[in-house]
Amino acid sequence: MVAKKNSQNSIKKTAKFMLEYFKINLQSIMEYRISFITQASFMFVNDIFWVIFWAIFFNKFPSINNWVFTDIMAMFVVITCAWGLVGTVFGNFKNIAEIIRDGQLDFYLALPKEELSHILISKLKFDAFGDLLFGIILAIIFVPFAKLPLLLVLVLVSSIIILGFAIILGSLSFYMGSSVEVANQGLMGILTLASYPFSVFSGFTRIFLLTLIPAGFITGVPVELLKLFDWKWFLLMLAFAGIVLGISLIIFKKGVKRYESGNLINARI
Amino acid sequence: MKKYFEIAKINFLNSFAYFGEFFFHAIFILLILFIFTNMWKAVYSGKELIEGFTLSMMIWYLLMAESIVTSSPGFVKEVNTEVQNGEIAYKLNKPYNYILYHFAKSFSRRIINFTLTFILGAVLIYFLIGGFDFKIYSLFFLVLILFLAMTLDFFISMSIALLSFWLEDSNSLRWIYDKLLFTIGGMLVPLEIFPTWLAKIAGVLPFSFIAYSPAKLFVRFSFVDFFNVFAIQISYIIIFGCITWIIYKRGVRRLNVNGG
């Protein structure tokens, strides 16, 4: 009972710490506002190009294995919102491998706060705001109002899967020495696979995309659920997100125990 | 001219130290090819030809277009950094032309990028789809067109990079340029898939002479198309070569370097 209460207190403390850190991060935008506006708007324009591409494609071929243009737009809503949300809140999610490899973990270990959450939130990814804004606008245009609550849940679950996957790839640095390239390519790979219609994949590829490289759970399943809700797939997605996050935390925590400091001396300004 | 050849040679040899980087880059392109092969298979189901392209022609087209566009080394960021931190002043004193130095350097890296991506991609496509009726006599003409396409791409990229003299981050503009190559440049799909009005506009813009035209000549070669593409590529290279030179001259004139 006491252990449970302690654990609840610890989660509460971490959540409060993250919220305060996030507020400070938001304030820092004002300091770097030109850079923020540039990066966020360029990501927004980048996303527009993809919409133009798919508009051209579906103008010529109205359906690909039962996916129509609005399904692709729903897919873009999910991926830009989920990727944008992870980047906005956990801006360092792509840099875990580099932080471990370069010995920068020492800084986080020396502080009394929980190290993983501290690493993740200690950077703000400006371009992620562009993604998030783009996703929200696209959702308003293409997703029926009645489905917005479901969309919100699906985006949150997709975000958890992206975050868990990023932590797993980044934490491999504890075991491989450096997983920077693997993490970069893995994250680019999952983002790419999640940005194309899931309906074109079949057989073994489909199984692969629902397990090892879970791009199917990030956009494919959410789009299918938005088209036609199915409790079985919804619960499966929730369970998968929980498993990925759980595995990622275990791999990271075990990795920290193996970690040897590089005695790096640097200044954080 | 000899010194630029030597710069290219040194960078070519140096590049082998980063073979892993090239390899990961090629693997990523294979992933894209795999996705598009699946997508086009779904689109082609029951159809033999779409706008004059068979399924295998479409996938080989994609391989060529992707190999050209994605083989470009990220020298825009490098030039951007050199201008921002003043390192360019150090390079201006060297006994070479700054633009030609970057041309030689980036081209050597590009050749490795292109070759590796193309070979790995060709193996994958041959395994997934099979070959196509490639005209072996077109090889020499294609190499020429590829060289011109990459040269044109270099001058457009360099003119963007040199805008760093005025802009804080010209790399973002390169980002937009990349997306133009992907879409109206015809890297992702040939212009025949576009609505007629858009295909007409995209067909005269320089972007399509970097991706679309060389890739189309690769899968469907004709001497008439070759001479057309050759002439327009040369014209665009002259135009963008001049633009690059003007930007460079004006940029250097306003260069202020703090000692240190």
Coordinates of C-alpha atoms in Angstrom, one line a residue:
Chain A
M1 CA 0.0 0.0 0.0
V2 CA 2.8 2.4 1.0
A3 CA 4.8 1.4 -2.1
K4 CA 1.8 2.1 -4.3
K5 CA 1.4 5.5 -2.7
N6 CA 5.1 6.3 -3.2
S7 CA 4.9 5.3 -6.8
Q8 CA 1.8 7.5 -7.3
N9 CA 3.6 10.4 -5.7
S10 CA 6.6 9.9 -7.9
I11 CA 4.5 9.9 -11.1
K12 CA 2.7 13.1 -9.8
K13 CA 6.1 14.8 -9.1
T14 CA 7.5 13.8 -12.5
A15 CA 4.3 15.0 -14.3
K16 CA 4.5 18.3 -12.4
F17 CA 8.2 18.7 -13.3
M18 CA 7.5 18.0 -16.9
L19 CA 4.7 20.5 -17.0
E20 CA 6.9 23.2 -15.5
Y21 CA 9.7 22.4 -17.9
F22 CA 7.3 22.5 -20.8
K23 CA 6.2 26.0 -19.7
I24 CA 9.8 27.2 -19.6
N25 CA 10.4 25.6 -23.0
L26 CA 7.5 27.5 -24.4
Q27 CA 8.8 30.8 -23.0
S28 CA 12.1 30.1 -24.7
I29 CA 10.3 30.3 -28.1
M30 CA 10.2 34.1 -27.6
E31 CA 13.9 34.2 -27.3
Y32 CA 14.4 32.3 -30.6
R33 CA 11.2 33.5 -32.3
I34 CA 12.7 34.0 -35.8
S35 CA 14.2 30.5 -35.8
F36 CA 10.9 29.1 -34.4
I37 CA 8.8 30.8 -37.1
T38 CA 11.1 29.8 -39.9
Q39 CA 11.4 26.1 -38.9
A40 CA 7.7 25.7 -38.0
S41 CA 6.5 27.4 -41.2
F42 CA 8.9 25.4 -43.4
M43 CA 7.6 22.2 -41.9
F44 CA 4.1 23.4 -42.6
V45 CA 5.0 24.1 -46.2
N46 CA 6.7 20.7 -46.4
D47 CA 3.4 19.0 -45.3
I48 CA 1.5 21.0 -47.9
F49 CA 3.7 19.6 -50.6
W50 CA 2.7 16.1 -49.6
V51 CA -1.0 16.9 -49.7
I52 CA -0.5 18.3 -53.2
F53 CA 1.3 15.1 -54.3
W54 CA -1.5 12.9 -53.0
A55 CA -4.1 15.2 -54.5
I56 CA -2.4 14.7 -57.9
F57 CA -2.1 11.0 -57.4
F58 CA -5.7 10.5 -56.3
N59 CA -7.0 12.8 -59.1
K60 CA -5.6 10.2 -61.5
F61 CA -6.3 7.0 -59.4
P62 CA -9.3 7.6 -57.2
S63 CA -8.8 4.5 -55.0
I64 CA -5.8 2.4 -53.9
N65 CA -7.0 -0.9 -52.4
N66 CA -10.1 0.9 -51.0
W67 CA -8.2 3.9 -49.7
V68 CA -9.5 7.1 -51.1
F69 CA -8.2 10.7 -50.9
T70 CA -10.0 11.4 -47.6
D71 CA -8.4 8.3 -46.0
I72 CA -4.9 9.6 -47.0
M73 CA -5.8 12.9 -45.4
A74 CA -6.9 11.2 -42.2
M75 CA -3.6 9.3 -42.3
F76 CA -1.8 12.7 -42.6
V77 CA -3.8 14.1 -39.7
V78 CA -2.8 11.2 -37.5
I79 CA 0.9 11.2 -38.4
T80 CA 1.5 15.0 -38.3
C81 CA -0.5 15.3 -35.1
A82 CA 1.2 12.4 -33.4
W83 CA 4.7 13.2 -34.6
G84 CA 4.2 16.8 -33.9
L85 CA 2.9 16.1 -30.4
V86 CA 5.9 13.9 -29.5
G87 CA 8.3 16.5 -31.0
T88 CA 6.5 19.4 -29.2
V89 CA 6.5 17.8 -25.7
F90 CA 9.4 15.4 -25.9
G91 CA 11.7 17.4 -28.3
N92 CA 14.7 15.2 -27.6
F93 CA 13.1 11.9 -28.6
K94 CA 15.3 11.6 -31.7
N95 CA 18.5 12.4 -29.8
I96 CA 18.6 9.7 -27.1
A97 CA 21.2 7.6 -28.9
E98 CA 23.5 10.6 -29.4
I99 CA 23.1 11.7 -25.7
I100 CA 24.1 8.2 -24.5
R101 CA 27.0 7.8 -27.0
D102 CA 28.5 11.2 -26.2
G103 CA 28.4 10.7 -22.5
Q104 CA 25.9 13.6 -22.0
L105 CA 23.8 11.3 -19.8
D106 CA 26.1 12.2 -16.9
F107 CA 24.4 15.6 -16.6
Y108 CA 21.0 14.0 -16.2
L109 CA 22.2 11.3 -13.8
A110 CA 23.7 13.8 -11.5
L111 CA 20.4 15.5 -10.9
P112 CA 17.6 14.3 -8.6
K113 CA 14.9 14.1 -11.4
E114 CA 13.9 11.0 -13.2
E115 CA 16.5 10.9 -16.1
L116 CA 14.5 9.6 -19.1
S117 CA 11.7 12.2 -18.8
H118 CA 14.3 14.9 -18.1
I119 CA 16.2 13.9 -21.3
L120 CA 13.0 13.8 -23.4
I121 CA 11.7 17.2 -22.4
S122 CA 14.9 19.1 -22.2
K123 CA 14.7 20.3 -25.8
L124 CA 12.0 21.9 -27.9
K125 CA 11.7 20.8 -31.5
F126 CA 10.5 23.9 -33.4
D127 CA 9.5 22.2 -36.6
A128 CA 7.2 19.9 -34.6
F129 CA 4.9 22.9 -34.0
G130 CA 4.5 23.2 -37.8
D131 CA 3.5 19.5 -38.0
L132 CA 1.0 19.8 -35.2
L133 CA -0.6 23.0 -36.5
F134 CA -0.9 21.4 -40.0
G135 CA -2.4 18.3 -38.6
I136 CA -5.0 20.2 -36.6
I137 CA -6.0 22.3 -39.6
L138 CA -6.3 19.2 -41.8
A139 CA -8.4 17.5 -39.1
I140 CA -10.8 20.4 -39.1
I141 CA -11.2 20.1 -42.9
F142 CA -11.2 16.4 -43.4
V143 CA -12.4 14.6 -40.2
P144 CA -16.1 14.7 -39.4
F145 CA -16.8 16.6 -36.1
A146 CA -18.4 13.5 -34.4
K147 CA -15.1 11.6 -34.9
L148 CA -12.8 14.2 -33.4
P149 CA -12.9 12.6 -29.9
L150 CA -11.9 9.2 -31.3
L151 CA -9.2 10.9 -33.4
L152 CA -7.8 12.6 -30.3
V153 CA -7.5 9.2 -28.5
L154 CA -5.9 7.6 -31.6
V155 CA -3.4 10.4 -31.9
L156 CA -2.4 10.0 -28.3
V157 CA -2.0 6.2 -28.6
S158 CA 0.0 6.7 -31.8
S159 CA 2.2 9.2 -30.0
I160 CA 2.9 6.7 -27.3
I161 CA 4.0 4.1 -29.9
I162 CA 6.3 6.6 -31.7
L163 CA 7.8 7.6 -28.3
G164 CA 8.3 4.0 -27.2
F165 CA 9.9 3.1 -30.5
A166 CA 12.2 6.1 -30.3
I167 CA 13.3 5.2 -26.7
I168 CA 14.0 1.6 -27.7
L169 CA 16.1 2.6 -30.7
G170 CA 17.9 5.3 -28.7
S171 CA 18.6 3.0 -25.8
L172 CA 20.4 0.5 -28.0
S173 CA 23.4 2.8 -27.6
F174 CA 23.8 1.4 -24.1
Y175 CA 24.4 -2.0 -25.6
M176 CA 25.9 -1.3 -29.0
G177 CA 28.2 1.6 -28.1
S178 CA 26.4 3.8 -30.7
S179 CA 22.9 3.3 -32.2
V180 CA 22.8 6.9 -33.7
E181 CA 22.6 5.7 -37.3
V182 CA 20.2 2.8 -36.5
A183 CA 18.0 5.2 -34.5
N184 CA 18.0 7.9 -37.2
Q185 CA 17.2 5.4 -40.0
G186 CA 14.7 3.5 -37.9
L187 CA 12.8 6.7 -37.1
M188 CA 13.0 7.9 -40.7
G189 CA 11.9 4.5 -41.8
I190 CA 8.9 4.3 -39.5
L191 CA 7.8 7.9 -40.4
T192 CA 8.1 7.0 -44.1
L193 CA 6.2 3.8 -43.8
A194 CA 3.5 5.5 -41.8
S195 CA 3.1 8.2 -44.5
Y196 CA 1.9 5.8 -47.2
P197 CA -1.4 4.0 -47.5
F198 CA -1.3 0.9 -45.3
S199 CA -3.7 -0.8 -47.7
V200 CA -0.9 -1.4 -50.3
F201 CA 0.9 -3.8 -48.0
S202 CA -0.1 -7.4 -47.6
G203 CA 1.0 -10.7 -46.1
F204 CA 4.3 -10.8 -44.4
T205 CA 4.9 -7.0 -44.8
R206 CA 1.7 -6.3 -43.0
I207 CA 2.7 -8.5 -40.0
F208 CA 6.1 -6.8 -40.0
L209 CA 4.4 -3.4 -39.9
L210 CA 2.2 -4.4 -37.0
T211 CA 5.1 -5.8 -34.9
L212 CA 8.8 -5.0 -35.5
I213 CA 8.4 -1.7 -37.3
P214 CA 4.9 -0.7 -36.0
A215 CA 4.1 1.9 -38.7
G216 CA 0.8 0.1 -39.2
F217 CA -0.3 0.8 -35.7
I218 CA 0.8 4.5 -36.0
T219 CA -1.4 5.4 -39.0
G220 CA -2.9 2.3 -40.7
V221 CA -5.0 1.0 -37.9
P222 CA -6.1 4.5 -36.8
V223 CA -7.3 5.3 -40.3
E224 CA -9.2 2.0 -40.5
L225 CA -10.8 2.7 -37.0
L226 CA -11.8 6.2 -38.2
K227 CA -13.5 4.6 -41.3
L228 CA -15.2 1.8 -39.3
F229 CA -14.7 1.5 -35.6
D230 CA -13.8 -2.0 -34.3
W231 CA -13.3 -2.6 -30.6
K232 CA -11.0 -5.6 -31.2
W233 CA -8.5 -3.5 -33.2
F234 CA -8.9 -0.5 -30.9
L235 CA -8.0 -2.6 -27.8
L236 CA -5.2 -4.3 -29.7
M237 CA -3.7 -0.9 -30.5
L238 CA -4.0 0.2 -26.9
A239 CA -2.4 -3.0 -25.7
F240 CA 0.4 -2.7 -28.3
A241 CA 1.1 0.9 -27.2
G242 CA 1.4 -0.2 -23.6
I243 CA 3.7 -3.1 -24.5
V244 CA 6.0 -0.9 -26.6
L245 CA 6.2 1.8 -23.9
G246 CA 6.8 -0.9 -21.2
I247 CA 9.6 -2.5 -23.2
S248 CA 11.2 0.8 -23.9
L249 CA 11.3 1.7 -20.2
I250 CA 12.8 -1.6 -19.3
I251 CA 15.5 -1.4 -22.0
F252 CA 16.3 2.2 -20.9
K253 CA 16.4 1.4 -17.2
K254 CA 18.5 -1.7 -17.7
G255 CA 20.8 0.3 -20.0
V256 CA 21.4 3.0 -17.4
K257 CA 22.7 0.3 -15.0
R258 CA 25.3 -0.7 -17.7
Y259 CA 26.2 2.9 -18.5
E260 CA 29.7 3.9 -17.9
S261 CA 30.5 7.6 -17.8
G262 CA 32.7 9.1 -20.5
N263 CA 33.8 11.8 -18.0
L264 CA 32.8 14.4 -20.5
I265 CA 33.1 17.9 -19.2
N266 CA 30.9 20.4 -21.0
A267 CA 29.0 23.6 -20.3
R268 CA 25.2 23.9 -20.7
I269 CA 24.2 27.4 -21.4
Chain B
M1 CA 41.1 22.3 -64.3
K2 CA 43.6 19.8 -63.1
K3 CA 43.4 21.0 -59.5
Y4 CA 39.6 20.6 -59.5
F5 CA 40.0 17.1 -60.7
E6 CA 42.5 16.4 -57.9
I7 CA 40.0 17.9 -55.3
A8 CA 37.3 15.6 -56.7
K9 CA 39.7 12.6 -56.6
I10 CA 40.8 13.3 -52.9
N11 CA 37.1 13.7 -51.8
F12 CA 36.2 10.6 -53.8
L13 CA 38.8 8.6 -51.9
N14 CA 37.9 10.2 -48.6
S15 CA 34.3 9.3 -49.1
F16 CA 35.1 5.6 -48.7
A17 CA 35.8 6.3 -45.0
Y18 CA 32.1 7.1 -44.7
F19 CA 30.9 4.0 -46.5
G20 CA 28.4 3.2 -43.7
E21 CA 26.7 6.6 -44.2
F22 CA 26.3 5.9 -48.0
F23 CA 25.1 2.4 -47.2
F24 CA 22.4 3.6 -44.7
H25 CA 21.4 6.2 -47.3
A26 CA 20.9 3.5 -49.9
I27 CA 18.9 1.3 -47.6
F28 CA 16.5 4.2 -47.0
I29 CA 16.0 4.6 -50.7
L30 CA 15.3 0.8 -51.0
L31 CA 12.6 1.3 -48.4
I32 CA 11.0 4.0 -50.6
L33 CA 11.3 1.7 -53.6
F34 CA 9.7 -1.1 -51.8
I35 CA 6.7 1.1 -50.7
F36 CA 6.2 2.5 -54.2
T37 CA 6.5 -1.0 -55.8
N38 CA 3.6 -2.1 -53.5
M39 CA 1.7 1.0 -54.3
W40 CA 2.1 0.8 -58.1
K41 CA 1.3 -3.0 -58.0
A42 CA -2.1 -2.0 -56.4
V43 CA -2.7 0.7 -58.9
Y44 CA -1.7 -1.5 -61.9
S45 CA -3.9 -4.5 -60.9
G46 CA -5.6 -5.5 -64.1
K47 CA -3.9 -2.8 -66.2
E48 CA -1.0 -3.4 -68.6
L49 CA -0.2 0.2 -69.4
I50 CA -0.7 3.6 -67.7
E51 CA 0.2 6.6 -69.7
G52 CA 2.6 4.6 -71.8
F53 CA 4.4 3.1 -68.8
T54 CA 4.3 -0.6 -67.9
L55 CA 4.6 -1.5 -64.2
S56 CA 8.3 -2.3 -64.5
M57 CA 9.0 0.9 -66.5
M58 CA 7.3 2.9 -63.7
I59 CA 9.4 1.3 -61.0
W60 CA 12.7 1.6 -62.9
Y61 CA 11.7 5.2 -63.7
L62 CA 11.3 5.8 -59.9
L63 CA 14.7 4.2 -59.2
M64 CA 16.5 6.5 -61.7
A65 CA 14.7 9.6 -60.5
E66 CA 15.3 8.8 -56.8
S67 CA 18.9 8.0 -57.4
I68 CA 19.5 11.3 -59.1
V69 CA 17.7 13.5 -56.6
T70 CA 18.7 11.8 -53.4
S71 CA 22.4 11.5 -54.4
S72 CA 23.0 15.2 -53.8
P73 CA 25.3 15.7 -50.9
G74 CA 24.2 18.2 -48.3
F75 CA 26.6 21.0 -49.3
V76 CA 24.0 23.7 -48.9
K77 CA 24.3 23.3 -45.1
E78 CA 28.1 23.3 -45.4
V79 CA 28.1 26.6 -47.4
N80 CA 25.6 28.1 -45.0
T81 CA 27.9 27.3 -42.1
E82 CA 31.0 28.6 -43.9
V83 CA 29.2 31.9 -44.6
Q84 CA 27.8 32.2 -41.1
N85 CA 31.0 31.5 -39.2
G86 CA 33.2 33.4 -41.6
E87 CA 35.2 30.3 -42.6
I88 CA 34.5 31.4 -46.2
A89 CA 37.0 34.2 -45.9
Y90 CA 39.7 31.6 -45.3
K91 CA 38.6 29.6 -48.4
L92 CA 38.5 32.7 -50.6
N93 CA 42.2 33.2 -50.1
K94 CA 43.0 29.7 -51.5
P95 CA 44.2 29.3 -55.1
Y96 CA 40.9 28.0 -56.4
N97 CA 37.5 29.2 -57.3
Y98 CA 35.1 28.7 -54.3
I99 CA 32.2 27.6 -56.5
L100 CA 34.2 25.2 -58.6
Y101 CA 35.8 23.8 -55.4
H102 CA 32.4 22.8 -54.1
F103 CA 31.4 21.5 -57.5
A104 CA 34.4 19.1 -57.6
K105 CA 33.9 18.1 -54.0
S106 CA 30.2 17.5 -54.1
F107 CA 30.3 15.7 -57.4
S108 CA 32.7 13.1 -56.2
R109 CA 30.5 12.3 -53.3
R110 CA 27.5 12.3 -55.5
I111 CA 28.9 9.7 -57.9
I112 CA 29.3 7.2 -55.0
N113 CA 25.9 8.0 -53.6
F114 CA 24.3 7.6 -57.0
T115 CA 26.1 4.4 -58.0
L116 CA 25.5 2.6 -54.7
T117 CA 21.8 3.6 -54.6
F118 CA 21.3 2.7 -58.2
I119 CA 23.0 -0.7 -58.0
L120 CA 21.3 -1.8 -54.7
G121 CA 17.9 -0.5 -56.0
A122 CA 18.4 -2.3 -59.3
V123 CA 19.0 -5.6 -57.5
L124 CA 15.8 -5.1 -55.4
I125 CA 13.6 -4.1 -58.4
Y126 CA 14.9 -7.0 -60.5
F127 CA 14.0 -9.3 -57.6
L128 CA 10.5 -7.7 -57.1
I129 CA 9.4 -6.9 -60.6
G130 CA 12.1 -8.0 -63.1
G131 CA 13.8 -6.1 -65.9
F132 CA 12.6 -3.9 -68.7
D133 CA 13.6 -3.3 -72.3
F134 CA 16.7 -1.1 -71.8
K135 CA 18.3 0.2 -75.0
I136 CA 22.0 -0.5 -74.4
Y137 CA 23.1 2.0 -77.1
S138 CA 21.4 4.8 -75.0
L139 CA 24.0 4.3 -72.2
F140 CA 26.5 6.9 -73.4
F141 CA 23.7 9.6 -74.0
L142 CA 22.2 8.8 -70.6
V143 CA 25.5 9.4 -68.8
L144 CA 25.7 12.7 -70.5
I145 CA 22.2 13.7 -69.5
L146 CA 22.8 12.5 -66.0
F147 CA 25.9 14.7 -65.7
L148 CA 24.0 17.7 -67.0
A149 CA 21.1 17.0 -64.6
M150 CA 23.5 16.9 -61.6
T151 CA 25.3 20.0 -62.8
L152 CA 22.0 21.9 -63.1
D153 CA 21.0 20.7 -59.7
F154 CA 24.4 21.9 -58.3
F155 CA 24.0 25.4 -59.7
I156 CA 20.4 25.8 -58.4
S157 CA 21.5 24.4 -55.0
M158 CA 24.6 26.6 -54.9
S159 CA 22.6 29.8 -55.7
I160 CA 20.3 28.8 -52.8
A161 CA 23.3 28.1 -50.6
L162 CA 24.9 31.5 -51.4
L163 CA 21.8 33.3 -50.3
S164 CA 23.3 32.7 -46.8
F165 CA 25.0 36.0 -47.3
W166 CA 21.6 37.6 -46.8
L167 CA 19.5 35.0 -45.0
E168 CA 20.0 33.5 -41.6
D169 CA 19.2 29.9 -42.7
S170 CA 19.2 29.2 -46.5
N171 CA 19.0 25.5 -45.7
S172 CA 15.3 25.9 -45.2
L173 CA 15.0 27.1 -48.8
R174 CA 16.9 24.0 -49.9
W175 CA 14.2 22.0 -48.2
I176 CA 11.5 23.7 -50.3
Y177 CA 13.6 23.1 -53.4
D178 CA 13.8 19.4 -52.6
K179 CA 10.1 19.2 -52.3
L180 CA 9.7 20.9 -55.7
L181 CA 12.0 18.2 -57.2
F182 CA 9.9 15.5 -55.5
T183 CA 6.6 16.8 -56.8
I184 CA 6.7 18.9 -60.0
G185 CA 10.2 17.7 -60.7
G186 CA 8.7 14.3 -61.3
M187 CA 10.8 12.3 -58.8
L188 CA 7.8 10.5 -57.2
V189 CA 5.7 10.1 -60.3
P190 CA 6.2 11.0 -64.0
L191 CA 4.6 14.1 -65.2
E192 CA 2.1 12.0 -67.3
I193 CA 0.3 11.3 -64.1
F194 CA -0.4 15.1 -63.5
P195 CA -3.4 16.9 -64.8
T196 CA -2.5 18.2 -68.3
W197 CA -2.3 21.9 -67.3
L198 CA 0.1 21.1 -64.5
A199 CA 2.2 18.7 -66.6
K200 CA 2.6 21.5 -69.2
I201 CA 3.9 24.0 -66.5
A202 CA 6.1 21.4 -64.8
G203 CA 7.5 20.3 -68.1
V204 CA 9.1 23.6 -68.8
L205 CA 10.5 24.3 -65.3
P206 CA 14.1 23.4 -64.6
F207 CA 13.2 20.9 -61.9
S208 CA 11.8 18.3 -64.3
F209 CA 15.1 18.4 -66.3
I210 CA 16.8 17.1 -63.1
A211 CA 14.5 14.2 -62.3
Y212 CA 11.8 13.6 -64.8
S213 CA 13.6 13.9 -68.2
P214 CA 16.6 11.8 -67.4
A215 CA 14.5 9.1 -65.7
K216 CA 12.1 9.0 -68.7
L217 CA 14.9 8.8 -71.2
F218 CA 16.2 5.9 -69.1
V219 CA 13.0 3.8 -69.5
R220 CA 11.9 5.2 -72.9
F221 CA 14.8 6.5 -75.0
S222 CA 14.5 8.4 -78.2
F223 CA 17.0 10.6 -80.0
V224 CA 14.4 13.4 -80.4
D225 CA 13.8 13.6 -76.7
F226 CA 17.5 13.3 -76.0
F227 CA 18.4 16.4 -78.1
N228 CA 15.5 18.3 -76.6
V229 CA 16.5 17.6 -73.1
F230 CA 20.2 18.2 -73.8
A231 CA 19.5 21.6 -75.3
I232 CA 17.2 22.7 -72.5
Q233 CA 19.6 21.4 -69.8
I234 CA 22.5 23.4 -71.3
S235 CA 20.3 26.5 -71.4
Y236 CA 19.3 26.2 -67.8
I237 CA 22.9 25.5 -66.7
I238 CA 24.0 28.7 -68.4
I239 CA 21.2 30.6 -66.7
F240 CA 21.7 29.2 -63.2
G241 CA 25.5 29.3 -63.6
C242 CA 25.2 33.1 -64.2
I243 CA 22.7 33.5 -61.3
T244 CA 25.1 31.6 -59.0
W245 CA 28.1 33.8 -60.1
I246 CA 26.2 37.1 -59.6
I247 CA 25.0 36.0 -56.1
Y248 CA 28.5 34.9 -55.2
K249 CA 30.1 38.2 -56.4
R250 CA 27.6 40.3 -54.6
G251 CA 27.7 38.2 -51.5
V252 CA 31.5 38.3 -51.3
R253 CA 31.3 42.1 -51.7
R254 CA 29.2 42.5 -48.6
L255 CA 31.2 40.0 -46.6
N256 CA 32.3 41.3 -43.2
V257 CA 34.6 39.1 -41.1
N258 CA 35.4 39.8 -37.6
G259 CA 39.0 39.0 -36.8
G260 CA 39.8 36.3 -34.2

